[in-house]
Amino acid sequence: MIPLTVIARKLRRILRQAAAVSNAVNRAEPHKMADRGEDVDGESEDEFYEVVNITDYARRHQWWSLVFGNSTGPIAEKYSVASQIMMGGVTGWCAGYLFQRVGKIVATAVGGGFLLLQIANHSGYVQVDWRKVEKDVNKAKKHLKKKANKAAPELNSFIEDSTEFVKRNIVISGGFVGGFLLGLAS
């Protein structure tokens, strides 16, 4: 087992090297920071931002691979299939278990509220105009159907992004779904 002081010394040495490389790069290529304030005239100049490709940056700078490792892809690529399934399964089980517990509490609260409302209505403490309730519920249904037909583009892009994430991380996603179902059942 490596003593903690040795690890700390190595980490300090790596960070010093990274700072030295960073300082050398900053001296060689001065960067302009975007001014977030407004001009005196009220007009703002065009702001330019440099887009950094992390893969190319990691290839050009040795300290990057020393600090973060050789893989710059998704973190899941660093682990074996069994580890990915375990990670997905454990997080899925935790989420499913919490969903089950919270769901029971919410269902009990809502059901108890309706039960108390019915008891109060039957005893004469509360008079409910059920025709008005039905009319309002139908009005809300029509409003929701109208809104649902005009699905927001953000929702469509979220669904596409989620589908792409699941496709890229199918092993972890499969483990998560299995763990989630086990968490619901436990």
C-alpha atoms as one frame of an Amber mdcrd trajectory, in Angstrom:
protein
   0.000   0.000   0.000   1.349   3.429  -0.956   1.587   5.910   1.936  -0.611
   8.973   1.688   2.384  11.341   1.864   3.880   9.810  -1.297   0.578  10.262
  -3.147   0.310  13.860  -1.928   3.883  14.625  -3.114   3.187  13.149  -6.551
  -0.061  15.082  -6.849   1.697  18.345  -5.874   4.412  17.676  -8.468   1.793
  17.041 -11.180  -0.111  20.199 -10.247   3.106  22.271 -10.329   3.889  20.881
 -13.799   0.358  21.677 -14.934   0.628  25.226 -13.597   3.997  25.702 -15.309
   2.621  24.460 -18.640  -0.471  26.625 -18.238   1.633  29.702 -17.477   3.831
  29.021 -20.506   0.789  28.688 -22.735  -0.762  31.884 -21.350   2.472  33.833
 -21.941   2.808  32.480 -25.475  -0.871  32.938 -26.415  -2.543  35.756 -24.484
  -6.301  35.270 -24.257  -8.825  38.069 -24.090 -11.535  37.735 -21.551 -14.980
  38.865 -22.634 -16.101  42.092 -20.975 -19.478  41.516 -19.405 -20.105  45.206
 -18.810 -21.787  47.515 -21.268 -19.991  50.063 -23.398 -20.336  53.722 -22.594
 -22.273  54.277 -25.817 -24.705  51.514 -24.867 -23.540  49.371 -27.787 -21.784
  46.098 -27.098 -18.943  44.783 -29.210 -19.084  41.306 -30.669 -17.705  38.818
 -28.192 -15.593  35.982 -29.477 -15.107  32.769 -27.575 -12.639  30.045 -28.442
 -14.098  26.550 -28.517 -11.651  24.034 -27.076 -11.783  20.435 -28.248 -10.781
  18.491 -25.146  -9.536  15.483 -27.133  -7.090  17.599 -29.144  -6.119  19.558
 -26.049  -5.328  16.323 -24.182  -3.138  15.114 -27.064  -1.144  18.361 -27.113
  -0.655  18.696 -23.325   1.036  15.902 -21.396  -0.087  17.090 -17.979  -3.732
  16.455 -18.952  -3.192  12.715 -19.247  -1.173  12.700 -16.011  -4.025  14.298
 -14.094  -7.103  12.849 -15.801  -5.782   9.632 -17.352  -5.505   8.613 -20.995
  -9.213   8.220 -21.748 -11.017  11.464 -22.492 -14.295   9.825 -23.549 -17.293
   9.055 -21.358 -16.356   7.892 -17.886 -18.221   4.630 -18.430 -15.654   3.572
 -21.061 -13.040   3.292 -18.334 -14.880   0.443 -16.604 -15.626  -3.138 -17.561
 -19.102  -4.262 -18.580 -19.640  -5.950 -15.203 -18.711  -2.751 -13.362 -21.041
  -0.708 -15.544 -23.931  -3.099 -14.898 -23.198  -2.956 -11.151 -23.076   0.849
 -11.122 -26.321   1.090 -13.075 -27.976  -1.598 -10.974 -27.056  -0.060  -7.635
 -28.135   3.453  -8.637 -31.314   2.050 -10.185 -32.131   0.041  -7.057 -31.635
   3.133  -4.853 -33.849   5.241  -7.132 -36.534   2.524  -7.287 -36.525   2.004
  -3.526 -36.854   5.750  -2.856 -39.558   6.042  -5.542 -41.483   3.227  -3.844
 -41.218   4.762  -0.358 -42.080   8.292  -1.433 -44.882   6.960  -3.638 -46.453
   5.157  -0.696 -46.332   8.294   1.438 -47.848  10.455  -1.312 -50.572   7.893
  -2.061 -51.429   7.666   1.631 -51.633  11.452   1.968 -53.791  11.923  -1.139
 -56.045   8.967  -0.327 -56.407  10.096   3.288 -57.305  13.596   2.139 -60.043
  12.268  -0.154 -61.300   9.986   2.612 -61.513  12.885   5.061 -63.258  15.006
   2.442 -65.840  12.254   1.862 -66.424  11.815   5.603 -66.834  15.589   6.018
 -69.219  15.679   3.044 -71.277  12.759   4.373 -71.474  14.282   7.870 -72.679
  17.611   6.500 -69.603  19.681   7.390 -68.767  20.324   3.747 -71.100  20.728
   0.798 -69.414  19.882  -2.516 -70.938  21.046  -5.778 -70.065  17.957  -7.812
 -71.497  19.405 -11.049 -69.110  22.347 -10.810 -66.210  20.004  -9.979 -67.017
  17.859 -13.037 -67.321  20.954 -15.240 -63.930  22.280 -14.057 -62.267  18.881
 -14.543 -63.602  18.611 -18.098 -62.429  22.152 -18.824 -58.954  21.262 -17.528
 -58.913  18.093 -19.669 -59.693  20.077 -22.822 -57.008  22.627 -21.963 -54.395
  19.883 -21.414 -55.291  18.119 -24.664 -54.963  21.414 -26.528 -51.529  22.054
 -24.979 -50.381  18.453 -25.508 -51.016  18.663 -29.238 -48.600  21.593 -29.407
 -45.613  19.802 -27.866 -42.825  22.202 -27.090 -39.614  21.832 -29.128 -37.691
  21.644 -25.850 -39.573  18.485 -24.938 -38.787  16.898 -28.305 -35.098  17.790
 -28.032 -35.013  16.450 -24.458 -36.487  13.146 -25.617 -33.970  12.937 -28.485
 -31.066  13.733 -26.137 -32.275  11.140 -23.628 -32.610   8.511 -26.356 -29.104
   9.269 -27.600 -27.727   9.026 -24.035 -29.375   5.644 -23.519 -28.010   4.389
 -26.853 -24.465   5.500 -25.994 -24.625   4.070 -22.456 -26.782   1.012 -23.046
 -25.014  -1.157 -20.464 -25.384   1.288 -17.589 -28.938   2.134 -18.691 -29.893
  -1.540 -18.744 -28.441  -2.021 -15.281 -30.301   1.046 -14.042 -33.663  -0.187
 -15.369 -33.140  -3.629 -13.834 -32.081  -2.124 -10.518 -35.007   0.302 -10.586
 -37.488  -2.550 -11.017 -35.824  -4.523  -8.211 -35.947  -1.427  -6.003 -39.672
  -1.061  -6.662 -40.229  -4.718  -5.813 -38.240  -4.652  -2.544
